[in-house]
Tab-separated table of C-alpha atoms in Angstrom:
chain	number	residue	atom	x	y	z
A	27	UNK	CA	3.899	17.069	4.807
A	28	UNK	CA	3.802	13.681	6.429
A	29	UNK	CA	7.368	11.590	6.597
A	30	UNK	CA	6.881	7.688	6.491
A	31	UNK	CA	8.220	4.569	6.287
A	32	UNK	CA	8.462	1.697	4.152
A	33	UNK	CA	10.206	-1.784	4.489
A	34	UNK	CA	10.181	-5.312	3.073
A	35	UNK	CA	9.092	-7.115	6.401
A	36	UNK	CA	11.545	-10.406	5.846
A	37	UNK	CA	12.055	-13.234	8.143
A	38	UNK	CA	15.986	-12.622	8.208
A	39	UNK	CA	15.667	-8.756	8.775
A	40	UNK	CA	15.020	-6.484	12.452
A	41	UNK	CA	12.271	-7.595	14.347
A	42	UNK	CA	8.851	-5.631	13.041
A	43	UNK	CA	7.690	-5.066	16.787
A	44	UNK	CA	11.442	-3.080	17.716
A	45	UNK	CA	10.852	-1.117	14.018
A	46	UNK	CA	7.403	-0.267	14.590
A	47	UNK	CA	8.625	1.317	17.994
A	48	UNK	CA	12.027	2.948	17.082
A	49	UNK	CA	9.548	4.731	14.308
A	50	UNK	CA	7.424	5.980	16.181
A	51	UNK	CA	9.462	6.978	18.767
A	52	UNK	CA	11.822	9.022	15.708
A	53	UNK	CA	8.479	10.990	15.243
A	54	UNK	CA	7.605	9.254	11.892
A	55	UNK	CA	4.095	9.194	10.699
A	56	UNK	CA	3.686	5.899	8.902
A	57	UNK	CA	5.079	2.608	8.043
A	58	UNK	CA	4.212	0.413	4.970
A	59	UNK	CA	4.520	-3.025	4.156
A	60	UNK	CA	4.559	-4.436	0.789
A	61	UNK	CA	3.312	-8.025	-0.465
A	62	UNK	CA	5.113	-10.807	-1.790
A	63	UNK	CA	3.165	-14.409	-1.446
A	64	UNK	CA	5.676	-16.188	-2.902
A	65	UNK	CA	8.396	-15.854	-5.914
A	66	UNK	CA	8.067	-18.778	-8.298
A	67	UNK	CA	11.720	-20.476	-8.897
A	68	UNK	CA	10.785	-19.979	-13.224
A	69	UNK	CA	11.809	-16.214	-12.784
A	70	UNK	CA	9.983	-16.074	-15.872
A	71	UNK	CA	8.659	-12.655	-14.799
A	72	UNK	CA	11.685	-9.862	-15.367
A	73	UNK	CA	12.406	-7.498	-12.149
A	74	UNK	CA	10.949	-4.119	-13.161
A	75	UNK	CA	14.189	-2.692	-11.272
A	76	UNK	CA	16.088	-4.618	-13.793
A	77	UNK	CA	19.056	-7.295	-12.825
A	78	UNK	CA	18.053	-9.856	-10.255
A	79	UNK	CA	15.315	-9.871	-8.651
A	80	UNK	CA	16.538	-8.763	-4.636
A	81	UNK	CA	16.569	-11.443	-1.723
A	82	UNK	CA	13.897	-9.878	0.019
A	83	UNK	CA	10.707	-10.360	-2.456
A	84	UNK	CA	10.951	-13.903	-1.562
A	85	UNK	CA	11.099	-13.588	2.105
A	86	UNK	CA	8.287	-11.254	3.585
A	87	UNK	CA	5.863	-11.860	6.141
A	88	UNK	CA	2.436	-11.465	5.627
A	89	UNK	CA	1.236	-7.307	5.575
A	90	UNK	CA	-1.370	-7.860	7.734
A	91	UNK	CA	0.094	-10.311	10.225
A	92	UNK	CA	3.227	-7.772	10.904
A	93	UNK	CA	1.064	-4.764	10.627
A	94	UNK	CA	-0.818	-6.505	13.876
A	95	UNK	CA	2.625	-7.023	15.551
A	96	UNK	CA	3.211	-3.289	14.972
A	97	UNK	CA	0.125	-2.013	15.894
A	98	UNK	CA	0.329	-4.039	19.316
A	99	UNK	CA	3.668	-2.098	20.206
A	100	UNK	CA	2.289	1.470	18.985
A	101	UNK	CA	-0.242	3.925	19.961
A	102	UNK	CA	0.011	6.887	16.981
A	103	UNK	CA	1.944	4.763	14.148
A	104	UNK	CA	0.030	4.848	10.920
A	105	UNK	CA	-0.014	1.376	9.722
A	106	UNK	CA	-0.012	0.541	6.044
A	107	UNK	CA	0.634	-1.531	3.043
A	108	UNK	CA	2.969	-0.330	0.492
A	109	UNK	CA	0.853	-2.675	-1.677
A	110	UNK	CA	-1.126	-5.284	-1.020
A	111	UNK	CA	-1.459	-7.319	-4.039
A	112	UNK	CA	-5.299	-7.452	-4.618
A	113	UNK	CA	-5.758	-9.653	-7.615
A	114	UNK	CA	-3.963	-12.207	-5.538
A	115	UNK	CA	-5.969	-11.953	-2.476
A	116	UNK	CA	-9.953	-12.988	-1.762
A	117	UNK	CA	-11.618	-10.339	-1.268
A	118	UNK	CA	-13.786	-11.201	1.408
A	119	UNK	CA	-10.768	-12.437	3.374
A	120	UNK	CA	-9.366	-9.344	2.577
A	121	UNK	CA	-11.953	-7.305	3.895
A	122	UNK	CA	-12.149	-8.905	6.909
A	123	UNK	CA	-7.923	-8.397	7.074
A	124	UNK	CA	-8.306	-5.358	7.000
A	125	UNK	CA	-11.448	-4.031	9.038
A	126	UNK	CA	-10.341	-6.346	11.889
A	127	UNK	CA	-6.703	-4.725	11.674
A	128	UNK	CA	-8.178	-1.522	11.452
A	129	UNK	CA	-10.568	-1.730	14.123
A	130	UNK	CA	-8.189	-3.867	16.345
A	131	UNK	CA	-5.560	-0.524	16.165
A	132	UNK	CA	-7.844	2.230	16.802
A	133	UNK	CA	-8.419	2.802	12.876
A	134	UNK	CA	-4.961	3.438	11.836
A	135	UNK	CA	-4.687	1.315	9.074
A	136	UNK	CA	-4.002	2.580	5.300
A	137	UNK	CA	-5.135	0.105	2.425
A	138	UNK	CA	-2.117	0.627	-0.146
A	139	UNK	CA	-2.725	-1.105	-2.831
A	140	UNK	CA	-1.714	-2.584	-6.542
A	141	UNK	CA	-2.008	-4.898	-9.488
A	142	UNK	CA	1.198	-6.386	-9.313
A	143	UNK	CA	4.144	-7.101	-11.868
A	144	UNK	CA	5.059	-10.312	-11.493
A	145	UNK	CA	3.022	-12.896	-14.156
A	146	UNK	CA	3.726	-15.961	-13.021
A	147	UNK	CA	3.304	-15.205	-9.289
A	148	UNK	CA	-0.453	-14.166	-9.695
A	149	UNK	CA	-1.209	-16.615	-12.207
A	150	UNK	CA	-0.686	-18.934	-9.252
A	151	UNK	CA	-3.517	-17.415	-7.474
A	152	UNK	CA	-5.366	-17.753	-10.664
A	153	UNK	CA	-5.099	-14.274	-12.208
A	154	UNK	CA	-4.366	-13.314	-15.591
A	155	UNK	CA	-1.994	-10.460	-16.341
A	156	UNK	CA	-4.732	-9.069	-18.766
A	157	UNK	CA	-7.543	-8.132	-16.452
A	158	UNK	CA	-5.789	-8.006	-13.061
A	159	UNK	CA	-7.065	-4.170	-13.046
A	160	UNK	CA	-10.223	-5.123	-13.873
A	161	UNK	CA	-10.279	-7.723	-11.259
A	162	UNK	CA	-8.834	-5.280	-8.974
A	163	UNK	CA	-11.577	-2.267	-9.319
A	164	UNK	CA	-14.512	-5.363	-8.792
A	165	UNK	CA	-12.486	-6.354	-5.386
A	166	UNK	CA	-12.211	-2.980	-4.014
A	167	UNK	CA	-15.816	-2.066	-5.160
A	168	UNK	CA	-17.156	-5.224	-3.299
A	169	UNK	CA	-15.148	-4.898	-0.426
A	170	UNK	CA	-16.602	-1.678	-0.156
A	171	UNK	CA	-19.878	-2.584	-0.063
A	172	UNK	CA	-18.619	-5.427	2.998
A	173	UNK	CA	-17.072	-2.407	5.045
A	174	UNK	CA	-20.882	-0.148	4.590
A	175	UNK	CA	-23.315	-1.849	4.247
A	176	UNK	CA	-25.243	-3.828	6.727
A	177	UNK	CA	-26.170	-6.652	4.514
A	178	UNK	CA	-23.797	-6.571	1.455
A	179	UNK	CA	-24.104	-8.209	-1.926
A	180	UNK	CA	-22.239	-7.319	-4.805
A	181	UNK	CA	-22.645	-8.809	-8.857
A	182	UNK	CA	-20.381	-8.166	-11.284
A	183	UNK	CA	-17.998	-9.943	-14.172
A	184	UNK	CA	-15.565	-11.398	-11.541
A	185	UNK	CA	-17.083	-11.105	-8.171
A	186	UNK	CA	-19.919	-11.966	-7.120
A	187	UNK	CA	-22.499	-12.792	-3.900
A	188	UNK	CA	-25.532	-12.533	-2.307
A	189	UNK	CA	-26.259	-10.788	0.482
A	190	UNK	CA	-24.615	-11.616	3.473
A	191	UNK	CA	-23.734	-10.061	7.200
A	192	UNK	CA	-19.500	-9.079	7.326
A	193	UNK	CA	-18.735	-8.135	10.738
A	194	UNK	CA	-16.691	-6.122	12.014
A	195	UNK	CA	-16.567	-3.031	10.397
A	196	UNK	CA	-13.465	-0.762	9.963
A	197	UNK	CA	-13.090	1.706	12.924
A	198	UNK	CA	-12.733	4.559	9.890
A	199	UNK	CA	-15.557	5.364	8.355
A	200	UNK	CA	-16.750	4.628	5.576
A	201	UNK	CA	-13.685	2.788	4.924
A	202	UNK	CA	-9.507	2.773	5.390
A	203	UNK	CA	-7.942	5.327	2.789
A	204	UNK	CA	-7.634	3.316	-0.368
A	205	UNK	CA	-4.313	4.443	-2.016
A	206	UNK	CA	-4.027	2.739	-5.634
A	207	UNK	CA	0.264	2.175	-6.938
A	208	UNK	CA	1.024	3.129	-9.990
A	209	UNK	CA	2.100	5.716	-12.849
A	210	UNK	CA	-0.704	5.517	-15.855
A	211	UNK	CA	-2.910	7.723	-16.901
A	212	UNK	CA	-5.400	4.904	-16.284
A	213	UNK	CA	-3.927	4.352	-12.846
A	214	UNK	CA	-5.173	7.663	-12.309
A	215	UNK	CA	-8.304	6.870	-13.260
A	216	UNK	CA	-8.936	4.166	-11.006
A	217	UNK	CA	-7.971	6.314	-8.331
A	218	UNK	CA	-10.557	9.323	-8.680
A	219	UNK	CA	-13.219	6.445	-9.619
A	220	UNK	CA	-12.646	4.734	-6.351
A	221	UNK	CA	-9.636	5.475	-4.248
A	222	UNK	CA	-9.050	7.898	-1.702
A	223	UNK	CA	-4.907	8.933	-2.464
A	224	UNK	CA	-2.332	7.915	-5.425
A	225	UNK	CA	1.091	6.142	-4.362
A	226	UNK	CA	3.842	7.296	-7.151
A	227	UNK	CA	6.917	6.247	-7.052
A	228	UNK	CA	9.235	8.762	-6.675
A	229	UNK	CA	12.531	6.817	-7.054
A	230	UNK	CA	11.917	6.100	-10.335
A	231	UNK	CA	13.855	8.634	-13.063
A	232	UNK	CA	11.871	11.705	-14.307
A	233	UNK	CA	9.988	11.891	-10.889
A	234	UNK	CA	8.720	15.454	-10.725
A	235	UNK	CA	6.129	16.481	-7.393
A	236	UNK	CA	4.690	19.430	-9.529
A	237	UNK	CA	3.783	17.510	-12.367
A	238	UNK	CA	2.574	14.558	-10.424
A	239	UNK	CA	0.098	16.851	-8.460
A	240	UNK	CA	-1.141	18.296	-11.746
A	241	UNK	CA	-1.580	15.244	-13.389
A	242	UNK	CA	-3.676	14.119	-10.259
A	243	UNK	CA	-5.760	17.398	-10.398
A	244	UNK	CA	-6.574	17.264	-14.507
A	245	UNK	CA	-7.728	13.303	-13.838
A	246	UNK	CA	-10.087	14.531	-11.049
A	247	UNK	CA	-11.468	17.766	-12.781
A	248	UNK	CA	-12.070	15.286	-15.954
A	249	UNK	CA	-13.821	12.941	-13.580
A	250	UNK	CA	-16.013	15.480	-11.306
A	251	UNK	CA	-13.717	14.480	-8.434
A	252	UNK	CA	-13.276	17.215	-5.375
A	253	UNK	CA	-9.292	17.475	-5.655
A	254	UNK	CA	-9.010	17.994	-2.164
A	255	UNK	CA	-10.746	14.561	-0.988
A	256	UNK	CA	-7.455	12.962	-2.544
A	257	UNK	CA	-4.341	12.712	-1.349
A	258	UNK	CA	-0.614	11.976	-3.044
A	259	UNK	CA	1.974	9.401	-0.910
A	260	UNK	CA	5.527	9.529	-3.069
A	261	UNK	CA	7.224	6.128	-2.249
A	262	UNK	CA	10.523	6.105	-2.391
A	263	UNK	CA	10.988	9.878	-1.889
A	264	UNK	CA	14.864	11.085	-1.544
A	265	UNK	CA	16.073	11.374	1.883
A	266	UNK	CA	17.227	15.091	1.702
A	267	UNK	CA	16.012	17.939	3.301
A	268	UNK	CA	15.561	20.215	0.053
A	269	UNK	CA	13.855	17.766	-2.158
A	270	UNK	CA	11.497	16.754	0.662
A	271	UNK	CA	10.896	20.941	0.938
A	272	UNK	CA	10.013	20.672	-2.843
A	273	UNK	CA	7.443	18.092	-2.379
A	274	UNK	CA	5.798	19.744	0.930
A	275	UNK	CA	5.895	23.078	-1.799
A	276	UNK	CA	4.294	21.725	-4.731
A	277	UNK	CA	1.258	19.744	-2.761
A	278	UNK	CA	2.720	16.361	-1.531
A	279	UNK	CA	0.702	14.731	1.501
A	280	UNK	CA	3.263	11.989	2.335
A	281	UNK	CA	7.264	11.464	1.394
A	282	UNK	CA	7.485	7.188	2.074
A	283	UNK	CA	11.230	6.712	2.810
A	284	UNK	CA	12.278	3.183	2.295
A	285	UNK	CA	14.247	1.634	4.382
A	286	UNK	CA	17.091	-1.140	3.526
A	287	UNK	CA	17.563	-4.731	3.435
A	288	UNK	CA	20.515	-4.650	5.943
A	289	UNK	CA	21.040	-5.654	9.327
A	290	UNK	CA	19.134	-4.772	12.511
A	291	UNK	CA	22.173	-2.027	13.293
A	292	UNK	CA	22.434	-0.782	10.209
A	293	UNK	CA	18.131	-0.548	9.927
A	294	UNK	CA	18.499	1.545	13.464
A	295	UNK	CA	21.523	4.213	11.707
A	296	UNK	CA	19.390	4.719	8.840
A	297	UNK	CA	16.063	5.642	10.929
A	298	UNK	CA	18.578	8.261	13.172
A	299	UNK	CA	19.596	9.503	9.838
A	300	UNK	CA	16.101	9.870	8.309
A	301	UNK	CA	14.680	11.461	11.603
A	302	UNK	CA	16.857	14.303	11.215
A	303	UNK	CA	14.332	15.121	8.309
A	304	UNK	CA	10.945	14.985	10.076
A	305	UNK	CA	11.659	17.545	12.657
């Protein structure tokens, strides 16, 4: 089983170049970046963690901008986000984000990605709670067709173009692993439809690895998906050696281990810590 990373890349936080190293040098597979635009000052949107919302949702960097700093500084780090929030992003942009990343580290990007929780943030962007999944599946599907095909068009409810040439093309073919957040049944749908691996969140109470492989096996037996073309990356995954044996056991690909909002020392005492558990 794979042992990553994840942090919120903020502006007050360790430098992303010296954590991108010091990860890679610890032996860890991966490191994921989630997506915050922006944090309108209404709050009307409760945390899903309940209480206040943390400091650092309102202070990230861009994924794909610190993902680049990281990739310059590393040869073998897996580079991901840990999600990118697509109904707030154009998708064409996007595409481009993400094939030039991929291509620019030697295709070692991994396309995490989510409908997000907060209302008010993606209304902002001009997307409505209500069909942000909906939105989401036509953004993927036409940014798949950007990545293949050599003169893409796409035409559906929410997206659409005419043909047009998107250059350049992600180094991994046919596309980045597409890993889709979430805990649904109808997130797990989306994800045999058209993703490539399923990002639960471990952290959360009632997190079981057995179950969560089983429930990802019955969605892509329902949905004449190969099982084994699919992958499972448990965010937030517990930082001790026998739990992390329980999830290489019952079929886990990845444990994500996040990492804290603290101070550069205190970022560097945590990695030594969690690199104890990847050899």
């Amino acid at each position: 089983m794979r042992v990553g990373l994840a942090y919120f890349p903020v502006d007050y936080g360790i430098d992303i170049r010296e954590l991108a190293r010091a990860a890679e040098e610890r032996g860890f597979e991966s490191l994921f970046l989630p997506e915050h635009t922006h944090i309108p000052v209404s709050r009307r949107t409760p945390y899903p963690g309940g209480g206040e919302l943390p400091k650092s949702y309102s202070h990230t960097h861009d994924p794909f901008i610190a993902l680049s700093f990281a990739a310059a500084v590393t040869k073998t780090l897996l580079l991901g986000t840990g999600v990118c929030l697509i109904p707030q992003r154009d998708p064409i942009v996007t595409a481009k984000c993400v094939s030039s990343l991929d291509q620019l580290s030697g295709g070692r990007f991994i396309f995490g990605i989510g409908g997000g929780w907060n209302v008010d943030e993606m209304e902002n962007h001009g997307a409505r709670y209500e069909t942000r999944f909906k939105l989401l599946r036509e953004r993927i599907l036409a940014m798949k067709a950007l990545w293949t095909q050599d003169e893409a068009s796409f035409h559906g409810q929410m997206v659409n173009f005419d043909p047009v040439w998107f250059y350049p093309k992600p180094a991994q073919k046919p596309n980045p692993p597409i890993l889709l957040g979430g805990s649904s049944d109808h997130t797990l749908k989306r994800v045999v439809e058209f993703c490539n691996g399923w990002i639960p969140i471990a952290s959360r109470g009632g997190f079981n690895p057995k179950e969560a492989v089983e429930r990802l096996r019955k969605a892509a037996a329902a949905a004449g998906r190969d099982y084994s073309t699919l992958s499972i990356s448990a965010f937030g995954a517990p930082a001790d050696r026998a739990a992390l044996a329980e999830f290489h056991d019952e079929g886990i690909d990845r444990a994500v281990l996040w990492l804290p909002d603290a101070s550069r020392d205190e970022i560097l005492k945590t990695l030594d810590k969690y690199a104890a558990l990847v050899k």
